[in-house]
PDB file of C-alpha atoms in Angstrom:
ATOM      1  CA  MET H1485       1.979   2.633  -4.584  1.00  0.00           C
ATOM      2  CA  ILE H1486       0.009   1.869  -1.646  1.00  0.00           C
ATOM      3  CA  ARG H1487      -3.204  -0.424  -1.861  1.00  0.00           C
ATOM      4  CA  ARG H1488      -5.083  -2.850   0.189  1.00  0.00           C
ATOM      5  CA  ALA H1489      -3.833  -5.955   0.882  1.00  0.00           C
ATOM      6  CA  ALA H1490      -4.825  -8.846  -1.364  1.00  0.00           C
ATOM      7  CA  ARG H1491      -4.844 -12.452  -0.792  1.00  0.00           C
ATOM      8  CA  GLU H1492      -1.805 -13.070  -2.786  1.00  0.00           C
ATOM      9  CA  ASP H1493       0.009 -10.563  -0.044  1.00  0.00           C
ATOM     10  CA  VAL H1494      -0.173 -12.878   2.700  1.00  0.00           C
ATOM     11  CA  SER H1495       3.057 -14.487   2.577  1.00  0.00           C
ATOM     12  CA  ALA H1496       4.726 -11.309   1.939  1.00  0.00           C
ATOM     13  CA  ILE H1497       2.999  -9.653   5.062  1.00  0.00           C
ATOM     14  CA  THR H1498       3.884 -12.836   7.228  1.00  0.00           C
ATOM     15  CA  ALA H1499       7.756 -12.338   6.272  1.00  0.00           C
ATOM     16  CA  MET H1500       7.531  -8.410   7.166  1.00  0.00           C
ATOM     17  CA  ILE H1501       6.107  -9.291  10.349  1.00  0.00           C
ATOM     18  CA  TYR H1502       9.083 -11.662  11.001  1.00  0.00           C
ATOM     19  CA  GLU H1503      11.442  -9.064   9.730  1.00  0.00           C
ATOM     20  CA  LEU H1504       9.811  -6.552  12.157  1.00  0.00           C
ATOM     21  CA  ALA H1505      10.035  -8.803  14.966  1.00  0.00           C
ATOM     22  CA  GLU H1506      14.047  -9.367  14.172  1.00  0.00           C
ATOM     23  CA  HIS H1507      14.264  -5.726  14.217  1.00  0.00           C
ATOM     24  CA  GLN H1508      12.496  -5.206  17.555  1.00  0.00           C
ATOM     25  CA  LYS H1509      14.891  -7.908  18.736  1.00  0.00           C
ATOM     26  CA  ALA H1510      11.886 -10.365  19.632  1.00  0.00           C
ATOM     27  CA  ARG H1511      12.178 -12.820  17.031  1.00  0.00           C
ATOM     28  CA  ASP H1512      11.590 -15.669  19.220  1.00  0.00           C
ATOM     29  CA  LYS H1513       8.116 -14.478  20.315  1.00  0.00           C
ATOM     30  CA  CYS H1514       6.840 -13.873  16.765  1.00  0.00           C
ATOM     31  CA  THR H1515       5.135 -17.445  16.027  1.00  0.00           C
ATOM     32  CA  VAL H1516       2.166 -16.103  13.494  1.00  0.00           C
ATOM     33  CA  THR H1517       1.543 -18.340  10.420  1.00  0.00           C
ATOM     34  CA  ALA H1518       0.480 -17.132   6.898  1.00  0.00           C
ATOM     35  CA  ASP H1519      -2.741 -19.054   7.694  1.00  0.00           C
ATOM     36  CA  GLN H1520      -3.262 -16.762  10.800  1.00  0.00           C
ATOM     37  CA  ILE H1521      -2.812 -13.792   8.794  1.00  0.00           C
ATOM     38  CA  ASP H1522      -4.717 -14.979   5.886  1.00  0.00           C
ATOM     39  CA  ASP H1523      -7.826 -15.549   8.297  1.00  0.00           C
ATOM     40  CA  ALA H1524      -7.384 -12.327  10.236  1.00  0.00           C
ATOM     41  CA  LEU H1525      -7.524 -10.330   6.678  1.00  0.00           C
ATOM     42  CA  PHE H1526      -9.524 -12.607   4.769  1.00  0.00           C
ATOM     43  CA  GLY H1527     -11.533 -15.121   6.762  1.00  0.00           C
ATOM     44  CA  PRO H1528     -15.172 -14.991   7.236  1.00  0.00           C
ATOM     45  CA  GLN H1529     -15.404 -11.890   9.854  1.00  0.00           C
ATOM     46  CA  PRO H1530     -11.915  -9.929   9.280  1.00  0.00           C
ATOM     47  CA  SER H1531     -11.199  -7.883  12.113  1.00  0.00           C
ATOM     48  CA  THR H1532      -8.042  -7.026  11.209  1.00  0.00           C
ATOM     49  CA  PHE H1533      -6.975  -4.993   7.756  1.00  0.00           C
ATOM     50  CA  ALA H1534      -3.996  -4.023   5.864  1.00  0.00           C
ATOM     51  CA  HIS H1535      -2.180  -1.963   3.525  1.00  0.00           C
ATOM     52  CA  VAL H1536       0.873  -2.370   1.678  1.00  0.00           C
ATOM     53  CA  ALA H1537       3.552  -0.287  -0.315  1.00  0.00           C
ATOM     54  CA  ALA H1538       4.531  -1.692  -3.320  1.00  0.00           C
ATOM     55  CA  ASN H1539       7.608  -0.747  -5.248  1.00  0.00           C
ATOM     56  CA  ASP H1540       7.884   0.005  -9.043  1.00  0.00           C
ATOM     57  CA  ASN H1541       8.139  -4.142  -9.714  1.00  0.00           C
ATOM     58  CA  ASP H1542       5.078  -4.673  -7.775  1.00  0.00           C
ATOM     59  CA  ARG H1543       7.162  -6.005  -4.618  1.00  0.00           C
ATOM     60  CA  VAL H1544       5.817  -5.579  -1.121  1.00  0.00           C
ATOM     61  CA  VAL H1545       8.274  -3.674   0.681  1.00  0.00           C
ATOM     62  CA  GLY H1546       6.328  -2.314   3.387  1.00  0.00           C
ATOM     63  CA  ILE H1547       3.458  -2.954   5.469  1.00  0.00           C
ATOM     64  CA  ALA H1548       0.609  -1.308   7.410  1.00  0.00           C
ATOM     65  CA  VAL H1549      -1.534  -3.689   9.844  1.00  0.00           C
ATOM     66  CA  TRP H1550      -4.351  -2.104  11.593  1.00  0.00           C
ATOM     67  CA  PHE H1551      -7.773  -2.551  13.336  1.00  0.00           C
ATOM     68  CA  ARG H1552     -10.703  -0.276  14.339  1.00  0.00           C
ATOM     69  CA  ASN H1553     -11.230   0.609  17.831  1.00  0.00           C
ATOM     70  CA  PHE H1554     -13.977   2.422  19.505  1.00  0.00           C
ATOM     71  CA  SER H1555     -13.829   5.549  21.669  1.00  0.00           C
ATOM     72  CA  THR H1556     -16.934   5.476  24.379  1.00  0.00           C
ATOM     73  CA  TRP H1557     -16.265   9.296  25.091  1.00  0.00           C
ATOM     74  CA  ASP H1558     -16.945  10.508  21.674  1.00  0.00           C
ATOM     75  CA  GLY H1559     -18.729   7.320  20.337  1.00  0.00           C
ATOM     76  CA  THR H1560     -16.832   6.957  17.075  1.00  0.00           C
ATOM     77  CA  HIS H1561     -14.180   4.769  15.657  1.00  0.00           C
ATOM     78  CA  GLY H1562     -10.517   5.141  15.230  1.00  0.00           C
ATOM     79  CA  ILE H1563      -7.790   3.125  13.638  1.00  0.00           C
ATOM     80  CA  TYR H1564      -5.395   1.250  15.681  1.00  0.00           C
ATOM     81  CA  LEU H1565      -2.009   0.633  13.543  1.00  0.00           C
ATOM     82  CA  GLU H1566      -0.607  -2.668  15.005  1.00  0.00           C
ATOM     83  CA  ASP H1567       2.308  -2.725  12.624  1.00  0.00           C
ATOM     84  CA  LEU H1568       3.674  -0.311  10.481  1.00  0.00           C
ATOM     85  CA  PHE H1569       7.063  -1.660   8.906  1.00  0.00           C
ATOM     86  CA  VAL H1570       9.184  -0.881   5.514  1.00  0.00           C
ATOM     87  CA  SER H1571      12.044  -2.821   4.305  1.00  0.00           C
ATOM     88  CA  PRO H1572      15.454  -1.329   5.693  1.00  0.00           C
ATOM     89  CA  SER H1573      16.550  -0.928   1.653  1.00  0.00           C
ATOM     90  CA  GLU H1574      13.431   0.959   0.872  1.00  0.00           C
ATOM     91  CA  ARG H1575      13.507   3.212   3.882  1.00  0.00           C
ATOM     92  CA  GLY H1576      13.495   7.121   2.921  1.00  0.00           C
ATOM     93  CA  SER H1577      11.893   6.417  -0.313  1.00  0.00           C
ATOM     94  CA  GLY H1578       8.333   7.778   1.158  1.00  0.00           C
ATOM     95  CA  HIS H1579       6.402   4.487   1.571  1.00  0.00           C
ATOM     96  CA  GLY H1580       6.139   4.995   5.738  1.00  0.00           C
ATOM     97  CA  LYS H1581       4.719   8.273   5.304  1.00  0.00           C
ATOM     98  CA  ALA H1582       2.389   7.354   2.290  1.00  0.00           C
ATOM     99  CA  LEU H1583       1.032   4.259   4.343  1.00  0.00           C
ATOM    100  CA  LEU H1584       0.188   6.675   7.250  1.00  0.00           C
ATOM    101  CA  ALA H1585      -1.476   9.413   5.093  1.00  0.00           C
ATOM    102  CA  THR H1586      -3.756   6.136   3.638  1.00  0.00           C
ATOM    103  CA  LEU H1587      -4.784   5.529   6.715  1.00  0.00           C
ATOM    104  CA  ALA H1588      -5.378   9.129   7.954  1.00  0.00           C
ATOM    105  CA  LYS H1589      -7.361   9.259   4.816  1.00  0.00           C
ATOM    106  CA  GLU H1590      -9.058   6.210   5.792  1.00  0.00           C
ATOM    107  CA  CYS H1591     -10.088   7.737   9.327  1.00  0.00           C
ATOM    108  CA  VAL H1592     -11.118  10.933   7.652  1.00  0.00           C
ATOM    109  CA  ASP H1593     -13.173   9.247   4.997  1.00  0.00           C
ATOM    110  CA  ASN H1594     -15.158   6.886   7.402  1.00  0.00           C
ATOM    111  CA  GLY H1595     -15.217   9.861  10.336  1.00  0.00           C
ATOM    112  CA  TYR H1596     -13.241   8.116  12.428  1.00  0.00           C
ATOM    113  CA  THR H1597     -11.585  10.701  15.090  1.00  0.00           C
ATOM    114  CA  ARG H1598      -8.049   9.448  15.391  1.00  0.00           C
ATOM    115  CA  LEU H1599      -5.176   7.050  14.399  1.00  0.00           C
ATOM    116  CA  SER H1600      -2.999   5.833  16.870  1.00  0.00           C
ATOM    117  CA  TRP H1601      -0.257   3.125  17.565  1.00  0.00           C
ATOM    118  CA  SER H1602       2.727   2.572  19.787  1.00  0.00           C
ATOM    119  CA  VAL H1603       6.510   2.447  19.525  1.00  0.00           C
ATOM    120  CA  VAL H1604       9.337   1.132  21.297  1.00  0.00           C
ATOM    121  CA  ASN H1605      11.034   3.573  23.361  1.00  0.00           C
ATOM    122  CA  TRP H1606      14.295   2.564  22.073  1.00  0.00           C
ATOM    123  CA  ASN H1607      13.351   3.408  18.527  1.00  0.00           C
ATOM    124  CA  THR H1608      14.614   6.876  18.025  1.00  0.00           C
ATOM    125  CA  PRO H1609      14.454   6.964  14.243  1.00  0.00           C
ATOM    126  CA  SER H1610      10.785   5.836  14.178  1.00  0.00           C
ATOM    127  CA  ILE H1611      10.019   8.446  17.117  1.00  0.00           C
ATOM    128  CA  ALA H1612      11.716  11.170  15.232  1.00  0.00           C
ATOM    129  CA  PHE H1613       9.655   9.856  11.993  1.00  0.00           C
ATOM    130  CA  TYR H1614       6.485  10.054  13.760  1.00  0.00           C
ATOM    131  CA  GLU H1615       7.030  13.284  15.259  1.00  0.00           C
ATOM    132  CA  SER H1616       7.923  14.776  11.956  1.00  0.00           C
ATOM    133  CA  LEU H1617       4.416  14.129  11.104  1.00  0.00           C
ATOM    134  CA  ASP H1618       3.320  16.086  14.173  1.00  0.00           C
ATOM    135  CA  ALA H1619       2.254  12.986  15.891  1.00  0.00           C
ATOM    136  CA  ARG H1620       2.543  13.161  19.504  1.00  0.00           C
ATOM    137  CA  PRO H1621       3.030  10.675  22.333  1.00  0.00           C
ATOM    138  CA  GLN H1622       0.194   9.698  24.747  1.00  0.00           C
ATOM    139  CA  ASP H1623       2.466   9.800  27.990  1.00  0.00           C
ATOM    140  CA  GLU H1624      -0.365  10.244  30.431  1.00  0.00           C
ATOM    141  CA  TRP H1625      -1.402   6.670  29.733  1.00  0.00           C
ATOM    142  CA  THR H1626       0.637   3.445  30.437  1.00  0.00           C
ATOM    143  CA  THR H1627      -0.039   0.335  28.557  1.00  0.00           C
ATOM    144  CA  TYR H1628      -0.841  -2.971  30.385  1.00  0.00           C
ATOM    145  CA  ARG H1629      -1.073  -6.435  28.826  1.00  0.00           C
ATOM    146  CA  LEU H1630      -2.147  -9.873  30.287  1.00  0.00           C
ATOM    147  CA  THR H1631      -0.520 -12.812  28.483  1.00  0.00           C
ATOM    148  CA  GLY H1632       0.536 -16.312  29.081  1.00  0.00           C
ATOM    149  CA  ASP H1633       0.231 -17.485  32.744  1.00  0.00           C
ATOM    150  CA  PRO H1634      -1.285 -14.525  34.169  1.00  0.00           C
ATOM    151  CA  LEU H1635      -3.890 -14.352  31.307  1.00  0.00           C
ATOM    152  CA  GLY H1636      -4.926 -18.052  31.804  1.00  0.00           C
ATOM    153  CA  ARG H1637      -5.235 -17.517  35.847  1.00  0.00           C
ATOM    154  CA  LEU H1638      -7.343 -14.508  35.594  1.00  0.00           C
ATOM    155  CA  ALA H1639      -9.586 -16.255  32.947  1.00  0.00           C
ATOM    156  CA  SER H1640      -9.713 -19.251  35.043  1.00  0.00           C
ATOM    157  CA  GLU H1641     -11.536 -16.972  37.561  1.00  0.00           C
ATOM    158  CA  VAL H1642     -14.818 -17.280  35.338  1.00  0.00           C
ATOM    159  CA  SER H1643     -16.854 -20.132  35.740  1.00  0.00           C
TER     160      SER H1643
END
């Protein structure tokens, strides 16, 4: 069953984010707290949203954490999927596809023009899964990121 995340899912979502970080060999870079997830999803001005996949016992076994983006070219929103993760023991049960289908429906129902995400290049099982849904890599763009000291240095140029 796929449903919008509820406040009582915060600890499960946070745990799955750490599980995803472990899977991506970056556990040491993951520092998010349950309070941060709670505020992002359910605070006074939420800018992040989530759906969960629950098994027959209503245990959260998958997450899709996302936010709206905006295209200045077509003047409409889209969804950027920050994290899609299904517990390894539950993979192959349709949870991942159901989460993506739910986000696709969210796009269609709201007039959004796209659903996009990033995947690490070495994750060939995920890439094969996404391509089986007719998702295509956008290799004409390169993603850049500022974090840590470079972010601080650039910010310090503003008076």
